[in-house]
Amino acid sequence: MKKILVICALGYATSTMIKKTIEEFLREKGTEGWYVDAVGLNMSAVPARDASIIVTSLELNAKDYTAPIVNGISLISGIDKEATLHEIYELTRTIN
């Protein structure tokens, strides 16, 4: 199973909201084989090692991660939410 890792500052409310949005979207699209996890930045080093996609509400340095990073702010604000969900969906279709 491939993993989408949601990273926010503390790993509570923000990442949980983003996680639920992604899970619901993937269910609606019929996308299977993906697990969505949510953590705080201080707990992200180990889970990030096996993440296929990272969605974050923070500014992360892409050099520190091997997975593609998607800015998830729109999944909280609602502004351009569909574009972000489409970006995540396209990544799930292209990552083996």
XYZ file of C-alpha atoms in Angstrom:
96
model
C 0.000 0.000 0.000
C 1.304 3.441 -0.949
C 1.198 6.302 1.540
C 0.220 9.948 1.396
C 1.725 11.697 4.403
C 0.094 14.910 5.611
C 2.455 17.126 7.614
C 1.411 20.176 9.621
C 2.987 22.017 12.533
C 1.685 19.838 15.368
C -0.093 16.920 13.703
C -3.528 17.549 15.153
C -6.332 19.657 13.696
C -4.868 20.929 10.432
C -3.354 17.659 9.265
C -6.442 15.728 10.349
C -8.699 18.030 8.318
C -6.462 17.667 5.267
C -6.244 13.898 5.761
C -10.036 13.512 5.883
C -10.460 15.674 2.763
C -7.946 13.566 0.827
C -9.457 10.276 2.028
C -12.947 11.367 1.001
C -11.728 12.590 -2.384
C -9.840 9.367 -3.136
C -12.898 7.331 -2.118
C -15.094 9.383 -4.478
C -12.581 8.818 -7.295
C -12.431 5.087 -6.577
C -8.687 5.302 -5.992
C -7.481 2.246 -4.097
C -4.167 1.136 -2.649
C -3.421 4.400 -0.847
C -3.177 5.040 2.888
C -3.310 8.599 4.264
C -1.437 9.381 7.486
C -1.133 12.673 9.390
C 1.763 13.813 11.598
C 3.349 16.907 13.060
C 6.589 18.240 11.630
C 8.602 17.104 14.652
C 7.347 13.529 14.115
C 7.661 13.423 10.320
C 11.206 12.121 9.718
C 10.472 8.408 10.050
C 7.003 8.380 8.386
C 8.340 10.470 5.496
C 10.831 7.748 4.561
C 8.123 5.532 3.094
C 5.745 8.235 1.884
C 4.942 8.281 -1.823
C 3.365 11.751 -1.651
C 3.641 14.474 1.001
C 0.882 17.041 1.470
C 1.692 19.877 3.833
C 0.417 23.131 5.255
C 4.012 24.216 5.897
C 6.952 25.403 3.822
C 9.100 22.277 3.501
C 12.481 22.043 1.830
C 12.043 19.574 -1.026
C 15.705 18.561 -0.675
C 14.877 16.991 2.699
C 12.306 14.580 1.229
C 12.287 11.963 -1.508
C 8.527 12.165 -2.199
C 6.854 14.936 -4.200
C 5.464 17.689 -1.972
C 2.005 19.192 -2.514
C 1.008 22.450 -0.822
C -2.172 21.580 1.087
C -3.199 25.043 2.317
C -6.062 25.142 -0.184
C -7.561 22.041 1.416
C -8.144 24.162 4.515
C -8.921 27.532 2.935
C -11.026 26.153 0.093
C -9.319 28.478 -2.405
C -8.179 26.350 -5.389
C -9.088 23.200 -3.443
C -10.096 21.314 -6.592
C -6.764 22.085 -8.266
C -4.861 20.691 -5.292
C -7.020 17.578 -5.168
C -6.476 17.116 -8.912
C -2.703 17.417 -8.385
C -2.832 14.721 -5.695
C -5.021 12.523 -7.887
C -2.636 12.838 -10.835
C 0.295 11.901 -8.598
C -1.568 8.784 -7.390
C -2.048 7.775 -11.024
C 1.607 8.244 -11.980
C 3.412 6.825 -8.933
C 4.051 3.078 -9.123
